[in-house]
Short mmCIF file of C-alpha atoms in Angstrom, two decimals:
data_model
loop_
_atom_site.label_atom_id
_atom_site.label_comp_id
_atom_site.label_asym_id
_atom_site.label_seq_id
_atom_site.Cartn_x
_atom_site.Cartn_y
_atom_site.Cartn_z
CA MET O 508 1.57 4.39 -25.39
CA LEU O 509 0.87 5.13 -21.73
CA ARG O 510 3.60 7.16 -20.01
CA LEU O 511 5.03 6.08 -16.70
CA ARG O 512 4.74 8.38 -13.70
CA GLU O 513 7.92 9.44 -11.95
CA TYR O 514 7.58 6.93 -9.10
CA GLN O 515 6.80 4.11 -11.57
CA ARG O 516 9.92 4.96 -13.59
CA ALA O 517 11.97 5.11 -10.39
CA ALA O 518 10.77 1.63 -9.39
CA LEU O 519 11.98 0.12 -12.69
CA ASP O 520 15.29 1.97 -12.49
CA ALA O 521 15.87 0.68 -8.95
CA LEU O 522 15.17 -2.90 -10.07
CA ASP O 523 17.62 -2.54 -12.97
CA ARG O 524 20.33 -1.17 -10.68
CA HIS O 525 19.78 -4.00 -8.26
CA TRP O 526 20.31 -6.59 -10.98
CA ASP O 527 23.21 -4.68 -12.58
CA GLN O 528 24.97 -4.90 -9.17
CA GLY O 529 24.55 -8.68 -9.12
CA GLY O 530 21.48 -8.72 -6.88
CA GLY O 531 19.09 -11.66 -6.66
CA PRO O 532 15.28 -11.71 -6.52
CA GLY O 533 14.11 -8.14 -5.89
CA LEU O 534 10.90 -6.86 -4.40
CA VAL O 535 9.07 -3.74 -5.60
CA VAL O 536 6.55 -2.24 -3.15
CA LEU O 537 3.80 -0.14 -4.72
CA PRO O 538 0.55 0.81 -2.93
CA THR O 539 -2.81 -0.45 -4.13
CA GLY O 540 -3.92 1.82 -6.97
CA ALA O 541 -0.36 2.92 -7.86
CA GLY O 542 -0.43 1.22 -11.28
CA LYS O 543 1.44 -1.97 -10.48
CA ALA O 544 0.16 -3.72 -13.62
CA LEU O 545 1.44 -0.86 -15.79
CA VAL O 546 4.89 -1.06 -14.16
CA ILE O 547 4.94 -4.84 -14.84
CA ALA O 548 3.97 -4.18 -18.46
CA ALA O 549 6.78 -1.62 -18.86
CA LEU O 550 9.28 -4.02 -17.29
CA ILE O 551 8.31 -6.72 -19.79
CA ARG O 552 8.53 -4.43 -22.83
CA GLU O 553 11.89 -2.96 -21.83
CA TRP O 554 13.28 -6.44 -21.07
CA LEU O 555 12.32 -7.72 -24.51
CA GLU O 556 13.69 -4.61 -26.19
CA ARG O 557 17.07 -5.47 -24.67
CA ALA O 558 16.74 -9.25 -25.16
CA PRO O 559 14.28 -9.95 -28.01
CA SER O 560 14.48 -13.75 -27.66
CA ALA O 561 13.88 -13.81 -23.88
CA ARG O 562 11.10 -15.85 -22.25
CA ILE O 563 9.05 -14.29 -19.44
CA CYS O 564 6.51 -15.79 -17.04
CA VAL O 565 4.19 -13.64 -14.91
CA LEU O 566 2.76 -15.58 -11.97
CA THR O 567 -0.13 -14.77 -9.70
CA HIS O 568 -2.69 -16.64 -7.65
CA VAL O 569 -6.09 -15.61 -9.06
CA ARG O 570 -7.46 -15.61 -12.55
CA GLU O 571 -8.74 -12.02 -12.29
CA LEU O 572 -5.17 -10.80 -11.92
CA VAL O 573 -4.00 -13.00 -14.76
CA VAL O 574 -6.53 -11.36 -17.05
CA GLN O 575 -5.88 -7.83 -15.68
CA ASN O 576 -2.12 -8.04 -16.09
CA HIS O 577 -2.37 -9.58 -19.57
CA GLY O 578 -4.79 -6.86 -20.62
CA GLU O 579 -2.59 -4.10 -19.16
CA LEU O 580 0.38 -5.30 -21.22
CA LEU O 581 -1.67 -5.31 -24.44
CA ALA O 582 -3.01 -1.83 -23.68
CA TYR O 583 0.56 -0.61 -23.10
CA TRP O 584 2.06 -2.62 -25.98
CA PRO O 585 -0.60 -3.96 -28.42
CA GLU O 586 1.96 -6.03 -30.35
CA ALA O 587 3.27 -7.85 -27.26
CA PRO O 588 3.89 -11.56 -27.87
CA ALA O 589 1.74 -12.46 -24.86
CA GLY O 590 -0.49 -15.37 -23.90
CA ILE O 591 -2.26 -16.89 -20.91
CA PHE O 592 -1.82 -20.25 -19.18
CA SER O 593 -4.63 -20.80 -16.69
CA ALA O 594 -7.07 -23.67 -16.34
CA GLY O 595 -9.60 -21.38 -14.68
CA ILE O 596 -9.65 -19.16 -17.79
CA GLY O 597 -9.54 -22.09 -20.21
CA ARG O 598 -6.35 -20.99 -22.02
CA ARG O 599 -3.04 -22.90 -22.13
CA GLU O 600 -0.81 -20.86 -24.45
CA ALA O 601 2.55 -22.28 -23.39
CA ASP O 602 4.25 -21.23 -26.64
CA ALA O 603 3.78 -17.50 -26.07
CA GLN O 604 7.01 -15.59 -25.38
CA VAL O 605 5.37 -13.83 -22.44
CA VAL O 606 2.99 -16.04 -20.49
CA PHE O 607 0.62 -14.84 -17.76
CA CYS O 608 0.01 -17.81 -15.48
CA SER O 609 -2.03 -18.79 -12.44
CA ILE O 610 0.38 -20.59 -10.13
CA GLN O 611 -2.10 -23.39 -9.56
CA SER O 612 -1.91 -24.29 -13.24
CA VAL O 613 1.86 -24.20 -13.71
CA ARG O 614 3.48 -25.03 -10.35
CA ASP O 615 4.84 -28.34 -11.66
CA ARG O 616 5.03 -27.36 -15.34
CA ALA O 617 7.92 -24.88 -15.63
CA ALA O 618 9.51 -27.13 -18.27
CA LEU O 619 6.64 -26.28 -20.64
CA PHE O 620 8.07 -22.78 -21.09
CA GLY O 621 11.67 -23.75 -21.92
CA ALA O 622 14.52 -21.65 -20.55
CA ILE O 623 12.84 -18.81 -18.65
CA ASP O 624 14.82 -15.55 -18.31
CA LEU O 625 12.48 -13.53 -16.10
CA VAL O 626 9.80 -14.49 -13.59
CA VAL O 627 7.49 -11.74 -12.33
CA ILE O 628 5.37 -12.54 -9.28
CA ASP O 629 2.38 -10.32 -8.62
CA GLU O 630 0.87 -10.10 -5.14
CA ALA O 631 4.18 -11.45 -3.86
CA HIS O 632 3.05 -11.31 -0.23
CA LEU O 633 1.21 -14.56 -0.93
CA VAL O 634 4.46 -16.45 -1.66
CA PRO O 635 5.20 -18.86 1.25
CA ARG O 636 8.73 -19.41 2.53
CA ALA O 637 8.74 -23.18 2.23
CA GLY O 638 10.41 -24.49 -0.94
CA GLU O 639 7.88 -27.30 -1.32
CA THR O 640 5.08 -25.00 -2.42
CA GLY O 641 3.76 -24.14 -5.83
CA TYR O 642 5.92 -21.03 -6.15
CA GLY O 643 8.97 -22.77 -4.66
CA ARG O 644 8.76 -25.75 -7.06
CA PHE O 645 8.22 -23.52 -10.08
CA LEU O 646 11.21 -21.29 -9.26
CA ALA O 647 13.47 -24.25 -8.56
CA ALA O 648 12.62 -25.84 -11.88
CA ALA O 649 13.05 -22.52 -13.71
CA ARG O 650 16.52 -22.02 -12.16
CA ALA O 651 17.47 -25.55 -13.13
CA GLY O 652 16.68 -24.58 -16.72
CA ASN O 653 18.46 -21.20 -16.47
CA PRO O 654 20.84 -20.46 -13.57
CA ASP O 655 20.81 -16.77 -14.58
CA LEU O 656 17.06 -16.49 -13.98
CA LYS O 657 15.92 -13.10 -12.70
CA VAL O 658 12.96 -12.80 -10.31
CA ALA O 659 10.93 -9.67 -9.54
CA GLY O 660 8.13 -9.52 -6.98
CA PHE O 661 5.45 -6.84 -6.80
CA THR O 662 3.24 -6.18 -3.80
CA ALA O 663 1.59 -3.48 -1.73
CA THR O 664 2.33 -5.30 1.51
CA PRO O 665 5.84 -6.85 1.75
CA TYR O 666 5.17 -8.92 4.86
CA ARG O 667 3.26 -11.98 6.05
CA LEU O 668 1.53 -12.42 9.37
CA ASP O 669 3.13 -15.82 10.06
CA SER O 670 6.69 -15.05 8.95
CA GLY O 671 7.35 -11.30 8.88
CA ARG O 672 9.06 -9.46 6.04
CA LEU O 673 9.38 -11.20 2.69
CA ASP O 674 13.05 -10.29 2.39
CA GLU O 675 14.12 -11.62 5.80
CA GLY O 676 14.47 -15.00 7.46
CA GLU O 677 15.42 -18.50 6.38
CA GLY O 678 13.80 -19.71 3.20
CA ARG O 679 12.93 -16.22 1.95
CA VAL O 680 12.22 -15.94 -1.78
CA PHE O 681 13.29 -12.29 -2.15
CA GLU O 682 16.74 -10.91 -1.41
CA ARG O 683 15.64 -7.41 -0.54
CA ILE O 684 13.16 -4.61 -1.14
CA VAL O 685 14.69 -2.58 -3.95
CA THR O 686 12.17 0.24 -3.75
CA GLU O 687 9.11 1.17 -1.63
CA THR O 688 6.64 3.87 -2.66
CA LEU O 689 4.53 5.16 0.23
CA VAL O 690 0.74 5.56 0.30
CA GLY O 691 0.90 9.01 1.89
CA ASP O 692 3.20 10.35 -0.81
CA LEU O 693 0.83 9.31 -3.64
CA ILE O 694 -2.18 10.76 -1.83
CA HIS O 695 -0.33 14.06 -1.40
CA GLN O 696 0.69 14.04 -5.07
CA GLY O 697 -2.90 13.46 -6.17
CA TYR O 698 -2.45 9.95 -7.58
CA LEU O 699 -4.54 8.24 -4.90
CA ALA O 700 -7.81 9.22 -3.23
CA PRO O 701 -7.70 10.74 0.25
CA LEU O 702 -9.08 8.56 3.05
CA VAL O 703 -11.16 9.72 6.01
CA CYS O 704 -11.70 7.43 9.01
CA LYS O 705 -14.95 8.13 10.84
CA ALA O 706 -15.30 7.41 14.54
CA THR O 707 -17.87 4.61 14.82
CA ALA O 708 -20.26 4.36 17.73
CA LEU O 709 -19.97 0.55 17.60
CA ALA O 710 -16.71 -1.27 18.30
CA LEU O 711 -16.44 -5.03 17.89
CA ASP O 712 -15.23 -6.81 21.03
CA VAL O 713 -12.87 -9.75 20.39
CA THR O 714 -11.63 -10.11 23.98
CA GLY O 715 -10.97 -13.76 24.61
CA VAL O 716 -11.20 -14.87 20.97
CA PRO O 717 -8.42 -17.49 20.55
CA LYS O 718 -5.67 -17.22 17.96
CA ARG O 719 -3.83 -19.65 15.74
CA GLY O 720 -0.88 -18.88 13.48
CA GLY O 721 -0.84 -15.30 14.65
CA ASP O 722 -4.44 -14.43 13.84
CA TYR O 723 -7.91 -15.12 15.22
CA ILE O 724 -9.39 -18.58 14.70
CA PRO O 725 -12.05 -17.92 12.01
CA SER O 726 -14.88 -19.88 13.58
CA ALA O 727 -14.40 -18.30 16.99
CA LEU O 728 -14.05 -14.84 15.49
CA GLU O 729 -17.29 -15.17 13.54
CA ALA O 730 -19.12 -16.43 16.61
CA ALA O 731 -17.95 -13.34 18.53
CA VAL O 732 -19.00 -10.70 15.99
CA ASN O 733 -21.97 -12.30 14.14
CA ARG O 734 -24.73 -11.17 16.49
CA GLU O 735 -27.98 -9.67 15.26
CA TRP O 736 -27.94 -6.55 17.39
CA ILE O 737 -24.29 -5.82 16.56
CA THR O 738 -24.88 -6.23 12.82
CA ARG O 739 -28.01 -4.08 12.89
CA ALA O 740 -26.24 -1.26 14.75
CA ALA O 741 -23.22 -1.36 12.46
CA VAL O 742 -25.35 -1.35 9.31
CA GLU O 743 -27.52 1.53 10.51
CA GLU O 744 -24.36 3.59 10.95
CA MET O 745 -22.95 2.43 7.63
CA VAL O 746 -26.11 3.47 5.82
CA GLY O 747 -26.01 6.88 7.50
CA TYR O 748 -22.48 7.54 6.24
CA GLY O 749 -22.94 5.88 2.87
CA ARG O 750 -26.36 7.10 1.76
CA GLU O 751 -24.84 9.63 -0.68
CA ARG O 752 -21.90 7.44 -1.67
CA ARG O 753 -21.78 5.14 -4.68
CA ALA O 754 -19.97 1.91 -3.83
CA TRP O 755 -19.54 0.22 -0.42
CA LEU O 756 -17.35 -2.76 0.54
CA ALA O 757 -17.97 -4.55 3.83
CA PHE O 758 -15.28 -6.98 4.94
CA CYS O 759 -16.89 -9.66 7.14
CA ALA O 760 -15.68 -12.42 9.44
CA GLY O 761 -17.32 -15.43 7.78
CA LEU O 762 -20.02 -16.62 5.39
CA ALA O 763 -22.86 -16.43 7.88
CA HIS O 764 -21.69 -13.00 9.03
CA ALA O 765 -21.61 -11.74 5.44
CA GLU O 766 -25.13 -13.01 4.88
CA SER O 767 -26.29 -11.24 8.01
CA VAL O 768 -24.71 -7.98 6.88
CA ARG O 769 -26.24 -8.42 3.41
CA ASP O 770 -29.74 -8.98 4.82
CA ALA O 771 -29.44 -6.00 7.19
CA ILE O 772 -28.37 -3.69 4.37
CA ARG O 773 -31.25 -4.89 2.22
CA ALA O 774 -33.61 -4.26 5.11
CA GLU O 775 -32.42 -0.64 5.06
CA GLY O 776 -33.48 -0.35 1.40
CA PHE O 777 -30.11 -0.74 -0.33
CA SER O 778 -28.95 -3.45 -2.74
CA CYS O 779 -26.25 -5.79 -1.46
CA GLU O 780 -24.75 -9.13 -2.49
CA THR O 781 -22.24 -11.47 -0.81
CA VAL O 782 -18.97 -12.47 -2.51
CA THR O 783 -17.11 -15.36 -0.87
CA ALA O 784 -14.81 -18.22 -1.78
CA GLU O 785 -17.98 -20.31 -2.27
CA THR O 786 -19.46 -17.96 -4.88
CA GLY O 787 -19.31 -19.60 -8.30
CA LYS O 788 -17.10 -18.10 -11.03
CA ARG O 789 -19.95 -16.92 -13.29
CA GLU O 790 -21.99 -15.58 -10.41
CA ARG O 791 -19.05 -13.74 -8.93
CA ASP O 792 -18.26 -12.17 -12.31
CA ARG O 793 -21.89 -11.09 -12.68
CA ILE O 794 -22.02 -9.56 -9.20
CA VAL O 795 -18.76 -7.63 -9.60
CA ARG O 796 -19.86 -6.45 -13.05
CA GLU O 797 -23.17 -5.14 -11.61
CA PHE O 798 -21.33 -3.54 -8.71
CA ARG O 799 -18.94 -1.81 -11.06
CA ALA O 800 -21.85 -0.51 -13.10
CA GLY O 801 -23.48 0.96 -10.02
CA ASN O 802 -26.46 -1.43 -9.97
CA ILE O 803 -25.41 -2.92 -6.60
CA ARG O 804 -24.61 -0.49 -3.74
CA CYS O 805 -22.70 -2.85 -1.43
CA LEU O 806 -20.69 -6.07 -1.51
CA ALA O 807 -20.27 -8.08 1.72
CA SER O 808 -17.02 -9.98 1.27
CA VAL O 809 -15.30 -12.84 3.05
CA GLY O 810 -11.64 -12.94 2.14
CA VAL O 811 -11.89 -12.63 -1.63
CA LEU O 812 -11.93 -8.90 -2.41
CA SER O 813 -8.88 -7.78 -0.42
CA THR O 814 -6.52 -8.36 -3.37
CA GLY O 815 -6.98 -8.31 -7.13
CA PHE O 816 -10.22 -6.36 -6.97
CA ASN O 817 -10.21 -3.21 -9.09
CA VAL O 818 -13.29 -0.99 -8.82
CA PRO O 819 -12.06 2.61 -8.52
CA GLU O 820 -15.54 3.88 -7.58
CA VAL O 821 -15.37 2.27 -4.12
CA ASP O 822 -15.77 5.19 -1.70
CA LEU O 823 -16.78 3.46 1.57
CA ILE O 824 -15.03 0.62 3.37
CA ALA O 825 -16.59 -1.05 6.41
CA LEU O 826 -14.03 -3.03 8.41
CA LEU O 827 -16.13 -5.66 10.18
CA ARG O 828 -13.43 -8.38 10.37
CA PRO O 829 -10.90 -7.94 13.21
CA THR O 830 -7.45 -9.22 12.24
CA GLN O 831 -3.92 -9.22 13.64
CA SER O 832 -2.58 -9.06 10.06
CA ALA O 833 -1.30 -5.61 9.05
CA GLY O 834 -1.11 -6.86 5.49
CA LEU O 835 -4.81 -7.78 5.38
CA TYR O 836 -5.68 -4.43 6.94
CA VAL O 837 -3.70 -2.49 4.33
CA GLN O 838 -5.07 -4.58 1.47
CA GLN O 839 -8.69 -4.05 2.61
CA VAL O 840 -8.32 -0.30 3.02
CA GLY O 841 -6.46 -0.18 -0.29
CA ARG O 842 -9.64 -1.07 -2.18
CA ALA O 843 -10.73 2.57 -1.70
CA LEU O 844 -7.51 4.26 -2.75
CA ARG O 845 -8.07 4.46 -6.52
CA ARG O 846 -9.23 7.68 -8.07
CA ALA O 847 -12.49 7.83 -10.03
CA PRO O 848 -14.54 10.61 -11.70
CA GLY O 849 -16.66 12.40 -9.11
CA LYS O 850 -14.87 10.73 -6.18
CA SER O 851 -13.26 13.24 -3.82
CA ASP O 852 -12.35 10.86 -1.02
CA ALA O 853 -13.31 7.58 0.65
CA ILE O 854 -14.65 6.85 4.11
CA VAL O 855 -13.30 4.01 6.27
CA LEU O 856 -15.59 2.81 9.05
CA ASP O 857 -13.31 0.93 11.48
CA TYR O 858 -15.67 -1.21 13.57
CA ALA O 859 -12.86 -3.81 13.98
CA GLY O 860 -10.32 -1.42 15.62
CA LEU O 861 -7.70 -2.05 12.92
CA VAL O 862 -6.49 1.53 12.73
CA ARG O 863 -5.97 1.52 16.49
CA MET O 864 -4.13 -1.80 16.30
CA HIS O 865 -1.89 -1.24 13.27
CA GLY O 866 -1.63 2.54 13.01
CA PRO O 867 -2.43 4.89 10.10
CA VAL O 868 -2.41 3.05 6.77
CA ASP O 869 0.32 5.30 5.32
CA ALA O 870 2.56 4.57 8.33
CA VAL O 871 2.42 0.79 7.91
CA SER O 872 5.64 -0.20 6.15
CA ALA O 873 7.88 -3.23 5.99
CA ARG O 874 9.93 -1.74 8.84
CA SER O 875 7.03 -0.86 11.09
CA VAL O 876 5.47 -4.33 10.67
CA ALA O 877 8.76 -5.97 11.56
CA LEU O 878 8.82 -3.90 14.75
CA GLY O 879 5.28 -4.84 15.75
CA PRO O 880 1.79 -3.32 15.55
CA ALA O 881 0.69 0.03 16.84
CA ALA O 882 4.06 1.71 17.38
CA PRO O 883 3.94 3.95 20.42
CA GLY O 884 4.18 7.68 19.93
CA ILE O 885 1.37 7.88 17.40
CA GLY O 886 -1.04 10.42 18.84
CA ARG O 887 -4.66 9.63 19.70
CA ALA O 888 -7.64 11.16 17.92
CA LYS O 889 -11.12 12.55 18.52
CA PRO O 890 -14.13 12.92 16.23
CA CYS O 891 -14.83 16.35 14.77
CA PRO O 892 -18.23 17.56 16.06
CA GLY O 893 -18.97 19.03 12.65
CA CYS O 894 -18.34 16.12 10.28
CA GLY O 895 -17.25 13.16 12.43
CA ALA O 896 -13.78 12.86 10.91
CA LEU O 897 -11.09 11.65 13.26
CA ILE O 898 -8.67 14.48 14.01
CA ALA O 899 -5.70 14.86 16.35
CA LEU O 900 -6.57 15.49 20.00
CA ASN O 901 -4.71 18.80 19.97
CA ALA O 902 -6.16 20.06 16.65
CA SER O 903 -7.71 23.51 16.90
CA THR O 904 -9.87 23.08 13.78
CA CYS O 905 -10.91 20.28 11.44
CA GLU O 906 -9.33 20.71 8.01
CA ALA O 907 -12.31 18.92 6.41
CA CYS O 908 -15.07 21.29 7.60
CA TRP O 909 -13.22 23.99 9.63
CA VAL O 910 -15.38 23.40 12.68
CA GLU O 911 -13.60 24.19 15.96
CA PRO O 912 -13.81 21.13 18.28
CA ASP O 913 -15.43 21.60 21.64
CA SER O 914 -13.23 21.89 24.67
CA GLU O 915 -12.36 18.67 26.48
CA GLU O 916 -14.80 19.52 29.29
CA ASP O 917 -17.71 19.89 26.88
CA GLU O 918 -17.24 16.63 24.97
CA ALA O 919 -20.16 14.22 24.91
CA PRO O 920 -19.76 11.12 27.07
CA HIS O 921 -19.50 8.75 24.10
CA ALA O 922 -16.43 10.62 22.76
CA ALA O 923 -14.17 8.95 25.31
CA SER O 924 -14.32 5.71 23.37
CA ALA O 925 -13.72 7.48 20.09
CA GLU O 926 -10.53 9.05 21.46
CA ASP O 927 -8.88 5.64 21.44
CA ALA O 928 -9.22 5.40 17.66
CA LEU O 929 -6.50 6.58 15.31
CA PRO O 930 -6.69 8.65 12.11
CA ILE O 931 -6.43 6.55 8.98
CA LEU O 932 -3.71 8.91 7.67
CA SER O 933 -0.81 10.01 9.80
CA GLU O 934 -1.06 13.66 8.68
CA ALA O 935 -3.98 14.09 11.03
CA ILE O 936 -1.62 13.29 13.88
CA SER O 937 1.54 15.29 13.24
CA PRO O 938 1.30 19.08 12.96
CA TRP O 939 3.10 21.04 10.24
CA ARG O 940 5.91 23.24 11.52
CA GLU O 941 7.11 26.29 9.61
CA VAL O 942 10.76 25.93 8.60
CA THR O 943 12.65 29.03 9.79
CA GLY O 944 16.09 27.93 8.61
CA TRP O 945 18.20 25.13 7.26
CA HIS O 946 21.85 24.31 6.84
CA LEU O 947 23.86 21.64 4.99
CA ASP O 948 27.20 20.35 6.26
CA ARG O 949 29.33 17.24 6.58
CA GLY O 950 27.99 14.72 9.03
CA PRO O 951 29.94 13.72 12.14
CA GLY O 952 32.97 11.53 11.57
CA GLY O 953 32.79 7.78 11.80
CA SER O 954 33.44 4.57 9.90
CA GLY O 955 32.12 4.12 6.37
CA PRO O 956 31.38 6.66 3.66
CA GLU O 957 30.83 10.30 4.51
CA ARG O 958 27.26 11.58 4.95
CA LEU O 959 25.59 14.88 4.24
CA GLU O 960 23.93 16.39 7.31
CA VAL O 961 20.80 18.49 6.79
CA ALA O 962 19.74 20.65 9.76
CA LEU O 963 16.16 21.96 9.72
CA ARG O 964 14.87 24.49 12.24
CA TRP O 965 11.44 25.66 13.34
CA ARG O 966 10.35 28.00 16.13
CA GLY O 967 11.31 26.28 19.36
CA GLY O 968 13.38 23.45 17.96
CA GLY O 969 14.84 21.59 15.02
CA CYS O 970 16.05 18.25 13.76
CA ARG O 971 18.83 16.69 11.73
CA VAL O 972 18.70 14.11 8.97
CA GLU O 973 21.40 12.30 7.03
CA VAL O 974 21.68 11.87 3.26
CA CYS O 975 23.92 9.01 2.14
CA LEU O 976 25.13 10.25 -1.27
CA GLU O 977 28.40 8.27 -1.03
CA HIS O 978 26.76 4.97 -0.12
CA SER O 979 25.57 2.22 -2.47
CA GLY O 980 22.40 0.25 -2.92
CA HIS O 981 19.15 1.39 -1.28
CA ALA O 982 20.86 4.18 0.73
CA ARG O 983 22.19 5.73 -2.46
CA GLU O 984 18.81 5.41 -4.14
CA LYS O 985 17.20 7.28 -1.27
CA ALA O 986 19.86 9.98 -1.48
CA VAL O 987 19.27 10.39 -5.22
CA SER O 988 15.55 10.71 -4.57
CA TRP O 989 16.25 13.32 -1.88
CA TRP O 990 18.45 15.44 -4.20
CA ARG O 991 15.82 15.43 -6.94
CA GLY O 992 12.99 16.01 -4.47
CA PHE O 993 14.70 19.15 -3.19
CA GLY O 994 15.07 20.51 -6.76
CA GLY O 995 18.69 19.55 -7.40
CA ALA O 996 19.80 19.30 -11.03
CA GLU O 997 21.30 16.29 -12.78
CA PRO O 998 23.69 14.63 -12.49
CA VAL O 999 23.19 13.85 -8.81
CA PRO O 1000 26.41 14.42 -6.84
CA MET O 1001 28.47 11.36 -5.95
CA SER O 1002 30.09 12.94 -2.92
CA VAL O 1003 29.25 15.19 0.02
CA ALA O 1004 31.83 17.72 -1.11
CA ALA O 1005 30.20 18.02 -4.55
CA ALA O 1006 26.77 18.37 -2.96
CA LEU O 1007 27.95 21.23 -0.72
CA GLU O 1008 29.43 23.03 -3.73
CA ARG O 1009 26.04 22.80 -5.48
CA ALA O 1010 23.90 23.56 -2.41
CA ASP O 1011 22.45 26.68 -4.05
CA GLU O 1012 20.54 24.41 -6.46
CA LEU O 1013 18.37 23.14 -3.64
CA GLU O 1014 15.11 24.67 -2.45
CA ARG O 1015 14.51 25.27 1.23
CA PRO O 1016 11.24 23.67 2.37
CA GLU O 1017 8.40 25.82 3.68
CA ALA O 1018 7.21 23.44 6.41
CA LEU O 1019 7.83 19.97 7.87
CA LYS O 1020 6.21 17.37 10.05
CA ILE O 1021 7.59 14.41 11.93
CA ASP O 1022 5.91 11.00 12.02
CA THR O 1023 6.62 7.85 13.95
CA ALA O 1024 8.08 5.20 11.63
CA GLY O 1025 8.15 2.13 13.81
CA ARG O 1026 9.17 1.92 17.43
CA LEU O 1027 12.71 3.24 17.12
CA SER O 1028 12.72 5.89 14.40
CA GLU O 1029 10.89 8.86 12.96
CA SER O 1030 10.53 10.16 9.43
CA VAL O 1031 10.37 13.77 8.25
CA THR O 1032 8.04 15.03 5.53
CA VAL O 1033 8.78 18.44 4.03
CA ARG O 1034 6.47 20.70 2.04
CA PHE O 1035 7.68 23.31 -0.48
CA SER O 1036 6.10 26.64 -1.39
CA ASP O 1037 4.42 25.21 -4.51
CA GLY O 1038 2.75 22.43 -2.51
CA ARG O 1039 5.23 19.67 -3.46
CA ARG O 1040 6.11 17.23 -0.71
CA PHE O 1041 9.00 14.92 -0.03
CA ARG O 1042 8.80 12.19 2.57
CA ASP O 1043 10.89 9.56 4.32
CA LEU O 1044 13.90 11.50 5.46
CA ARG O 1045 15.00 9.59 8.59
CA ARG O 1046 15.37 11.82 11.61
CA TRP O 1047 18.46 10.94 13.68
CA GLY O 1048 18.93 13.87 16.04
CA GLY O 1049 17.28 16.93 17.51
CA LEU O 1050 18.48 20.52 17.70
CA ALA O 1051 18.19 22.80 20.66
CA ALA O 1052 15.74 25.67 20.55
#
């Protein structure tokens, strides 16, 4: 049986604690490539081990995910009493104890499954707020059959462009985010592939393109970007970066645009196919199968490969579709995050200016989206003259190739436009500072439970963070994670006093860096001597030099 990674186990434990404390529908946030299907499989098995007669429904919106999630459960637990209910797949196994369903096939058929005990919703960011939707009707009917129904949502992007966070606002389906694993952490730990954003010579201009519902009107957007000279220039650059890479994905602004990109890539001597909502089921399956096998170099997509598409070999993403949606941006870039044999990293070519608009992909969280795009304070970048990677303006060398950037006076004229781009990962922005000292103490007095204050110093300054060991809910979960991340032994202290008595168990970090986490806060990442990292300490105060 497959073994859960630490962050996968922590996600299930957080969900259990949430329900044990009487919580309602909970949301689990795991990045693309983090093994979401495996976590769902483990949740199902553990649930049935505790309640052998329980009924479980797993809902999602596309048949590919229905098949993937069903297959993941059988790989994890071959004896699982699982079936599929999906018209698109041609299976209607309503009698199975665990049923993987496409919402289109079951939205008005919850009664078919009897009294449901657990509903799992994959790609939960696609759940609308309105009750009179497929998901809303299914959940209402399931609760009518079982008032104690539990609901768990899984997503990499816990927000929607038109209505913000999934756990906020009137009509929300989910009560709160019970745990959020960050992209940057999993890259640092080696579970996800590093990303490199190259400065592109071409930038799509969407000035004046009208918007509706918070994003660009599709027809107007396509008209603005689907121009022969623009496509040719973008593809020439794409081919230059991708010639030695295996699998490219190009996200386009419309069907005609995708066809133009496909034809331009073919003209450069590389195989390419389009995959759109109009592509037939069998043809789409064939194309993706050939792409996965390496027989097709590039897929030009319109809106259908940003979720539920699992080809780990993807090592180049071309962002040719401008969007105001941080969720769509993260989902598109996420197609390149999975590890694969022979894949050291993935290149992101940001023609659409999405990194500049939304920030580094590992800094886009539920909080930062709620506060708005492109939080100020994130440093600008410049292209490395040696390899073209975007690096911080004040960087003395490029970590990718160790070339020393030219002085500002010697930069080529075209570099001025590249400076406005942002690195795809926030580490390229914030420098590491050597930790010269640290101290643990009680936090300043105030209302509520006592807090542990952690003071960290570097040459010329320092910062303070708070650890809420005596709190409950998400704050306590974060504190538990902090204690373990700093090497503390079990059991985790329940009080600040107990933590101070056991302070010698903790390891002092070797270095730290501070990143913007939305408009009003910053987070601290620490690095230990063995290379381990811990992220998402919230900075709340500075220290004098």
